[in-house]
Short mmCIF file of C-alpha atoms in Angstrom, two decimals:
data_model
loop_
_atom_site.label_atom_id
_atom_site.label_comp_id
_atom_site.label_asym_id
_atom_site.label_seq_id
_atom_site.Cartn_x
_atom_site.Cartn_y
_atom_site.Cartn_z
CA MET A 275 0.00 0.00 0.00
CA SER A 276 1.35 3.45 -0.95
CA GLU A 277 1.84 6.32 1.50
CA LEU A 278 -1.11 8.14 -0.08
CA GLU A 279 -3.34 5.09 0.34
CA ASP A 280 -2.28 4.79 3.99
CA ILE A 281 -3.14 8.45 4.64
CA LEU A 282 -6.48 8.26 2.84
CA LYS A 283 -7.43 5.10 4.73
CA LEU A 284 -6.52 6.65 8.10
CA HIS A 285 -8.53 9.84 7.54
CA ALA A 286 -11.48 8.04 5.95
CA ALA A 287 -11.73 5.59 8.87
CA HIS A 288 -12.81 8.41 11.19
CA THR A 289 -14.17 10.88 8.60
CA GLY A 290 -11.37 13.26 9.56
CA VAL A 291 -9.33 13.48 12.75
CA LEU A 292 -11.74 15.25 15.12
CA ASP A 293 -14.93 14.61 17.06
CA ILE A 294 -17.03 16.61 19.51
CA LYS A 295 -16.97 15.16 23.01
CA SER A 296 -19.74 15.78 25.53
CA ASN A 297 -18.91 16.88 29.07
CA LEU A 298 -22.24 15.90 30.59
CA ALA A 299 -24.11 12.61 30.61
CA VAL A 300 -27.79 12.75 29.65
CA THR A 301 -29.31 9.47 30.82
CA ASN A 302 -32.46 10.55 32.64
CA ARG A 303 -35.04 13.34 32.80
CA SER A 304 -33.25 15.22 35.57
CA GLU A 305 -29.99 15.35 33.64
CA LEU A 306 -31.88 16.34 30.48
CA ALA A 307 -33.60 19.17 32.34
CA GLN A 308 -30.29 20.57 33.57
CA ALA A 309 -28.22 20.13 30.42
CA TYR A 310 -30.95 21.11 27.97
CA THR A 311 -34.56 22.09 28.48
CA PRO A 312 -35.83 23.76 30.64
CA GLY A 313 -32.44 24.52 32.22
CA VAL A 314 -30.97 26.30 29.19
CA SER A 315 -33.86 28.74 29.10
CA MET A 316 -32.81 30.04 32.51
CA LEU A 317 -29.22 30.17 31.31
CA SER A 318 -30.28 32.09 28.20
CA LYS A 319 -32.13 34.66 30.31
CA GLU A 320 -29.01 35.19 32.43
CA ILE A 321 -26.88 35.74 29.33
CA GLU A 322 -29.52 38.04 27.83
CA ALA A 323 -29.20 40.23 30.93
CA HIS A 324 -25.41 39.93 31.09
CA PRO A 325 -23.98 39.01 27.64
CA ALA A 326 -20.41 38.62 28.91
CA LEU A 327 -21.56 35.53 30.84
CA LYS A 328 -21.73 33.57 27.58
CA SER A 329 -17.96 33.02 27.87
CA LYS A 330 -18.39 31.53 31.34
CA TYR A 331 -21.41 29.32 30.74
CA THR A 332 -20.95 28.18 27.12
CA MET A 333 -18.04 26.72 25.20
CA SER A 334 -17.60 30.09 23.49
CA GLY A 335 -15.22 30.84 26.37
CA LYS A 336 -12.83 28.08 25.33
CA LEU A 337 -13.35 27.59 21.58
CA VAL A 338 -10.96 28.84 18.89
CA ALA A 339 -12.06 29.32 15.28
CA LEU A 340 -9.46 28.02 12.82
CA ILE A 341 -10.27 29.77 9.54
CA THR A 342 -8.81 29.33 6.06
CA ASP A 343 -9.71 30.26 2.51
CA GLY A 344 -6.99 28.01 1.11
CA THR A 345 -5.35 30.76 -0.94
CA ALA A 346 -1.79 30.23 0.35
CA VAL A 347 -1.24 26.71 1.66
CA LEU A 348 2.40 25.99 2.43
CA GLY A 349 4.04 24.19 -0.46
CA LEU A 350 0.76 23.90 -2.38
CA GLY A 351 -0.32 27.47 -3.11
CA ASN A 352 -3.92 28.41 -3.86
CA ILE A 353 -5.79 25.11 -3.56
CA GLY A 354 -9.14 26.50 -2.43
CA PRO A 355 -11.02 26.50 0.88
CA ALA A 356 -12.18 22.87 0.76
CA ALA A 357 -8.66 21.57 0.12
CA GLY A 358 -7.40 23.82 2.92
CA LEU A 359 -9.59 22.01 5.47
CA PRO A 360 -7.18 19.09 6.13
CA VAL A 361 -4.49 21.57 7.20
CA ILE A 362 -6.62 23.38 9.75
CA GLU A 363 -8.23 20.15 10.92
CA GLY A 364 -4.73 18.86 11.62
CA LYS A 365 -3.92 22.04 13.54
CA ALA A 366 -7.13 21.66 15.55
CA LEU A 367 -5.94 18.16 16.46
CA LEU A 368 -2.58 19.58 17.61
CA TYR A 369 -4.33 22.23 19.68
CA LYS A 370 -6.25 19.51 21.50
CA ASP A 371 -3.48 16.93 21.86
CA LEU A 372 -0.70 19.33 22.83
CA ALA A 373 -2.51 22.03 24.83
CA ASN A 374 -6.06 20.75 25.46
CA ILE A 375 -7.43 23.70 23.47
CA ASN A 376 -10.72 23.24 21.61
CA ALA A 377 -10.53 24.51 18.02
CA ILE A 378 -12.94 24.06 15.15
CA PRO A 379 -11.84 24.18 11.48
CA LEU A 380 -13.86 26.50 9.24
CA ALA A 381 -13.48 26.92 5.46
CA LEU A 382 -14.23 30.41 4.15
CA ASN A 383 -15.01 31.02 0.49
CA GLN A 384 -12.50 33.23 -1.35
CA VAL A 385 -14.45 36.45 -0.97
CA ASP A 386 -13.07 39.99 -0.86
CA THR A 387 -11.57 41.41 2.32
CA ALA A 388 -14.69 43.28 3.43
CA ASP A 389 -16.86 40.17 3.10
CA ALA A 390 -14.31 38.00 4.92
CA VAL A 391 -14.09 40.47 7.79
CA ALA A 392 -17.88 40.78 8.00
CA THR A 393 -18.36 37.00 7.98
CA ILE A 394 -15.82 36.37 10.74
CA LYS A 395 -17.11 39.31 12.78
CA ASN A 396 -20.67 37.97 12.50
CA ILE A 397 -19.75 34.55 13.90
CA ALA A 398 -17.22 35.77 16.50
CA LEU A 399 -19.63 35.56 19.47
CA SER A 400 -19.20 31.78 19.36
CA PHE A 401 -15.45 31.94 19.94
CA ALA A 402 -12.75 32.96 22.41
CA GLY A 403 -10.17 33.57 19.68
CA ILE A 404 -9.63 33.62 15.92
CA HIS A 405 -6.76 31.69 14.29
CA LEU A 406 -6.31 32.63 10.62
CA GLU A 407 -4.44 30.18 8.41
CA ASP A 408 -3.17 29.96 4.81
CA ILE A 409 -4.65 33.25 3.59
CA ALA A 410 -2.62 34.97 0.87
CA ALA A 411 -0.94 38.34 1.26
CA PRO A 412 -1.87 41.16 1.23
CA ARG A 413 -5.44 40.12 2.14
CA CYS A 414 -4.19 38.33 5.26
CA PHE A 415 -2.71 41.59 6.57
CA GLU A 416 -5.90 43.52 5.87
CA ILE A 417 -8.20 40.88 7.38
CA GLU A 418 -6.15 40.54 10.56
CA GLU A 419 -5.80 44.31 11.00
CA GLN A 420 -9.51 44.97 10.56
CA LEU A 421 -10.64 42.09 12.76
CA SER A 422 -8.26 43.17 15.53
CA GLN A 423 -9.92 46.58 15.48
CA VAL A 424 -13.51 45.34 15.71
CA LEU A 425 -13.25 42.20 17.87
CA ASP A 426 -12.59 41.96 21.60
CA ILE A 427 -10.91 38.56 21.32
CA PRO A 428 -7.41 37.60 20.11
CA VAL A 429 -6.93 37.50 16.34
CA TYR A 430 -3.84 35.57 15.29
CA HIS A 431 -2.46 34.66 11.86
CA ASP A 432 -0.20 31.66 12.24
CA ASP A 433 1.70 32.28 9.02
CA GLN A 434 2.62 35.71 10.37
CA GLU A 435 2.96 35.72 14.14
CA GLY A 436 3.64 32.01 14.58
CA THR A 437 6.45 31.97 12.03
CA ALA A 438 7.96 35.21 13.32
CA ILE A 439 8.04 33.93 16.91
CA VAL A 440 9.74 30.63 16.08
CA VAL A 441 12.25 32.18 13.67
CA LEU A 442 13.23 34.76 16.28
CA ALA A 443 13.61 32.06 18.93
CA GLY A 444 15.92 30.09 16.65
CA LEU A 445 17.87 33.19 15.67
CA ILE A 446 18.45 34.18 19.30
CA ASN A 447 20.19 30.88 19.93
CA ALA A 448 21.94 30.81 16.56
CA ALA A 449 23.53 34.16 17.41
CA ARG A 450 24.65 32.70 20.73
CA VAL A 451 26.26 29.73 18.96
CA VAL A 452 28.29 31.91 16.58
CA LYS A 453 28.96 34.48 19.34
CA LYS A 454 27.49 37.43 17.46
CA GLN A 455 25.29 40.16 18.89
CA LEU A 456 21.70 39.59 17.80
CA THR A 457 20.97 43.22 16.92
CA ASP A 458 24.23 43.54 14.96
CA LEU A 459 23.35 40.75 12.54
CA LYS A 460 23.11 41.56 8.85
CA ILE A 461 20.16 39.63 7.48
CA VAL A 462 18.62 38.88 4.09
CA VAL A 463 15.00 37.74 4.16
CA ASN A 464 14.16 35.93 0.93
CA GLY A 465 10.44 35.52 0.34
CA VAL A 466 8.40 38.39 1.74
CA GLY A 467 4.87 37.10 1.75
CA ALA A 468 2.89 36.80 4.99
CA SER A 469 5.56 34.82 6.84
CA GLY A 470 8.56 36.72 5.53
CA LEU A 471 7.05 40.14 6.10
CA ALA A 472 5.91 39.36 9.64
CA THR A 473 9.31 37.86 10.48
CA ALA A 474 11.21 40.84 9.07
CA ARG A 475 8.89 43.24 10.86
CA LEU A 476 9.44 41.53 14.22
CA LEU A 477 13.22 41.48 13.72
CA TYR A 478 13.13 45.20 12.97
CA GLN A 479 10.98 45.92 16.00
CA ILE A 480 13.41 44.17 18.36
CA GLY A 481 16.29 46.28 17.08
CA ILE A 482 17.75 44.50 14.04
CA LYS A 483 18.16 47.26 11.45
CA ASN A 484 20.46 45.63 8.87
CA LEU A 485 17.71 43.87 6.93
CA ILE A 486 17.32 43.44 3.18
CA LEU A 487 14.05 42.13 1.77
CA VAL A 488 14.13 40.06 -1.43
CA ASP A 489 11.18 38.60 -3.29
CA GLN A 490 10.42 37.38 -6.80
CA HIS A 491 11.25 40.74 -8.42
CA GLY A 492 14.47 41.17 -6.44
CA VAL A 493 15.25 43.58 -3.61
CA ILE A 494 12.19 45.46 -2.33
CA THR A 495 12.46 49.23 -1.96
CA ALA A 496 9.95 51.83 -0.84
CA THR A 497 9.26 52.93 -4.41
CA ASP A 498 9.04 49.55 -6.16
CA MET A 499 5.45 49.21 -7.38
CA ASN A 500 5.97 45.50 -8.03
CA TYR A 501 5.20 45.07 -4.35
CA ASN A 502 2.25 45.80 -2.06
CA SER A 503 2.08 48.70 0.37
CA TYR A 504 2.96 46.51 3.38
CA GLN A 505 6.19 45.37 1.75
CA ARG A 506 7.08 48.87 0.53
CA ASN A 507 6.36 50.44 3.91
CA LEU A 508 8.72 48.04 5.68
CA ALA A 509 11.41 48.71 3.06
CA LYS A 510 10.91 52.42 3.79
CA LEU A 511 11.42 51.82 7.52
CA LEU A 512 14.57 49.86 6.72
CA GLN A 513 15.79 52.69 4.47
CA THR A 514 16.71 50.22 1.76
CA PRO A 515 18.81 52.11 -0.82
CA THR A 516 16.94 52.71 -4.07
CA ASN A 517 19.95 51.59 -6.08
CA LEU A 518 19.35 48.05 -4.77
CA GLN A 519 15.85 47.93 -6.25
CA GLY A 520 15.30 44.73 -8.19
CA GLN A 521 18.75 43.30 -7.44
CA PRO A 522 18.70 39.47 -7.22
CA LEU A 523 19.54 37.52 -4.09
CA ALA A 524 23.00 36.65 -5.42
CA ALA A 525 23.86 40.34 -5.68
CA VAL A 526 23.09 41.18 -2.05
CA ILE A 527 24.05 38.01 -0.14
CA GLU A 528 27.71 39.04 0.12
CA HIS A 529 28.83 40.02 3.65
CA GLN A 530 25.51 39.01 5.21
CA ASP A 531 25.45 37.11 8.52
CA VAL A 532 22.07 35.45 8.09
CA PHE A 533 19.92 34.10 5.29
CA ILE A 534 16.25 33.58 6.18
CA GLY A 535 14.37 31.82 3.41
CA LEU A 536 10.59 31.65 3.39
CA SER A 537 10.40 31.24 -0.33
CA ASP A 538 11.08 28.35 -2.69
CA LYS A 539 13.34 25.37 -3.18
CA ASN A 540 16.96 25.65 -4.31
CA VAL A 541 17.16 29.45 -4.58
CA LEU A 542 20.35 29.68 -2.49
CA GLN A 543 23.54 28.30 -3.97
CA SER A 544 26.77 27.05 -2.42
CA GLN A 545 28.70 30.04 -3.78
CA ASP A 546 26.17 32.38 -2.14
CA VAL A 547 26.90 30.91 1.29
CA GLN A 548 30.63 31.22 0.64
CA LYS A 549 30.21 34.97 0.01
CA MET A 550 28.57 35.55 3.38
CA ASN A 551 30.37 36.69 6.53
CA THR A 552 32.25 34.15 8.66
CA GLN A 553 30.07 31.58 10.43
CA PRO A 554 26.96 32.27 8.36
CA ILE A 555 23.53 31.29 9.68
CA ILE A 556 21.16 29.67 7.19
CA PHE A 557 17.43 29.34 7.86
CA ALA A 558 16.19 27.53 4.73
CA LEU A 559 12.54 27.12 5.68
CA ALA A 560 10.78 26.31 2.41
CA ASN A 561 8.85 23.04 2.53
CA PRO A 562 9.04 20.27 1.50
CA ILE A 563 12.34 21.16 -0.23
CA PRO A 564 14.46 23.91 1.40
CA GLU A 565 16.14 26.86 -0.33
CA ILE A 566 19.43 24.97 -0.08
CA ASP A 567 20.19 21.38 0.86
CA PRO A 568 21.55 21.43 4.43
CA ALA A 569 24.49 19.23 3.45
CA VAL A 570 25.42 21.66 0.68
CA ALA A 571 25.08 24.63 3.04
CA GLN A 572 27.28 22.94 5.63
CA GLN A 573 29.93 22.08 3.08
CA ALA A 574 29.90 25.71 1.93
CA GLY A 575 30.71 26.86 5.46
CA ALA A 576 27.37 27.44 7.18
CA ALA A 577 27.82 27.41 10.95
CA VAL A 578 24.15 26.95 11.88
CA ILE A 579 21.43 25.55 9.65
CA ALA A 580 17.69 25.38 10.29
CA THR A 581 14.92 24.10 8.03
CA GLY A 582 11.17 23.63 8.18
CA SER A 583 11.53 19.86 7.86
CA SER A 584 11.56 17.14 10.49
CA LYS A 585 14.22 15.35 8.42
CA TYR A 586 16.96 17.68 9.72
CA PRO A 587 18.04 19.19 13.05
CA ASN A 588 16.62 22.58 14.05
CA GLN A 589 13.11 22.27 12.66
CA VAL A 590 11.49 25.71 12.70
CA ASN A 591 7.83 24.79 13.02
CA ASN A 592 4.84 26.84 14.18
CA ILE A 593 3.78 23.92 16.39
CA LEU A 594 6.26 25.42 18.85
CA ALA A 595 4.14 28.57 19.10
CA PHE A 596 0.40 28.32 18.58
CA PRO A 597 -0.77 25.65 21.08
CA GLY A 598 0.96 27.22 24.09
CA LEU A 599 0.24 30.73 22.86
CA PHE A 600 -3.52 30.22 22.80
CA LYS A 601 -3.42 28.29 26.07
CA GLY A 602 -1.87 31.39 27.61
CA LEU A 603 -4.21 33.80 25.81
CA LEU A 604 -7.35 32.00 26.96
CA SER A 605 -6.20 31.56 30.56
CA SER A 606 -5.07 35.18 30.88
CA ASN A 607 -7.90 36.83 28.91
CA LEU A 608 -5.31 38.72 26.88
CA LYS A 609 -6.82 40.25 23.74
CA ARG A 610 -3.87 41.06 21.45
CA VAL A 611 -0.81 39.27 20.06
CA ASP A 612 1.38 42.35 19.72
CA ALA A 613 5.08 42.58 18.82
CA GLN A 614 6.16 42.76 22.45
CA LEU A 615 4.28 39.56 23.29
CA GLN A 616 5.81 37.84 20.27
CA GLN A 617 9.28 38.79 21.52
CA VAL A 618 8.51 37.56 25.04
CA VAL A 619 7.34 34.19 23.71
CA ALA A 620 10.35 33.89 21.38
CA VAL A 621 12.79 34.54 24.23
CA ALA A 622 11.01 31.99 26.41
CA LEU A 623 11.18 29.41 23.60
CA ALA A 624 14.86 30.10 23.04
CA ASN A 625 15.59 29.72 26.74
CA VAL A 626 14.18 26.18 26.74
CA ILE A 627 17.57 25.32 25.22
CA SER A 628 19.94 26.34 28.01
CA GLN A 629 23.12 25.52 26.08
CA PRO A 630 22.42 25.88 22.36
CA THR A 631 24.65 24.18 19.82
CA ALA A 632 24.74 24.22 16.03
CA GLN A 633 22.67 21.03 16.11
CA GLN A 634 20.11 22.36 18.59
CA ILE A 635 19.01 25.99 18.59
CA ILE A 636 15.30 25.30 18.99
CA PRO A 637 13.29 22.80 21.06
CA ASP A 638 11.98 19.66 19.42
CA VAL A 639 8.31 19.87 18.45
CA PHE A 640 7.52 17.07 20.92
CA ASP A 641 9.46 18.63 23.81
CA GLU A 642 6.97 18.56 26.69
CA ARG A 643 8.41 21.80 28.08
CA VAL A 644 7.31 23.89 25.11
CA VAL A 645 3.57 24.36 25.71
CA PRO A 646 3.83 25.19 29.44
CA THR A 647 6.80 27.50 28.78
CA VAL A 648 4.97 29.45 26.09
CA SER A 649 1.72 29.53 28.06
CA HIS A 650 3.50 30.78 31.19
CA ALA A 651 5.29 33.48 29.18
CA VAL A 652 1.94 34.75 27.86
CA GLN A 653 0.40 34.74 31.32
CA LYS A 654 3.37 36.58 32.81
CA TYR A 655 3.22 39.17 30.03
CA SER A 656 -0.50 39.60 30.60
CA GLN A 657 0.05 40.35 34.28
CA GLY A 658 2.40 43.14 33.33
CA GLN A 659 -0.27 44.69 31.09
CA LYS A 660 -2.85 45.02 33.88
#
């Protein structure tokens, strides 16, 4: 039996990987009266008088909406909302298994930004948080921004905040390994979609100013109309010289300390790594095939290598962020995943590895310390905001 047949058989056996589990037994009239009618009518009257009580007395206080339109699925591209469902169903499973968080996968048709925002806003009363997934840029930026302004619950885009947190955590320890100051690093970010832009933005906000953004049309500058306003605005903040506009990766990789790839397979060559500063750090995070084969990068002189794959050491995976993050958000009643919180979580994740090495700059995805560490960091941050 092929791997595909195995996977299809597994998922078909249970019609997916999730079920709804009841918390109350209903085996007699008394239990029925308390769990359903007439008991719920009294509950409904209480919530009518005090709407905030719905989060205490219904599962809306512990349920996360996992929403995708399938326009930007990692490694697959725009495959549509129905085909995006297996990804978010899998993440809902991870939420439950790793952090005991209840999440429900929802497929959203590929409507315009205003309609997407209105739809999610109109169903938000049922949820304690919104997790956006696999929505293409720039719509993902617009949707998250607008929802954050109109909803009083956390709105989180895993491709943005989740990736940024885990990359920063890995970079903190990579800098320790090569004995370079984090904020002094010269970094090229290749691939500036949702993940790349959010990562670059977080690195800038923590004090890393030597950043060059490269995408399919070359180096991004503030005046390059090949790119969207979010990309151009960050290039403006970075004061990227206009004479670099459109330059390819190979032209700007020289004398860089770090390559962060959130782009496509095999875009970084051995000679590119050799042109970088001593002890270069390579984060080749494209999946399933990285921007450069780790063995090739190592042979070219890379001191620290991370990928998005479980086949190699230093797997940069959002599993390290989102389960513990939402566990902390829900337990602390924190409403925003801002840049400062992202930094706090990244530092906590990095510190799980007390003595980082080139082979271990980030915790393993099954490290049992990760979820409680991240959750505690969120709760501690929340206390400082009150």
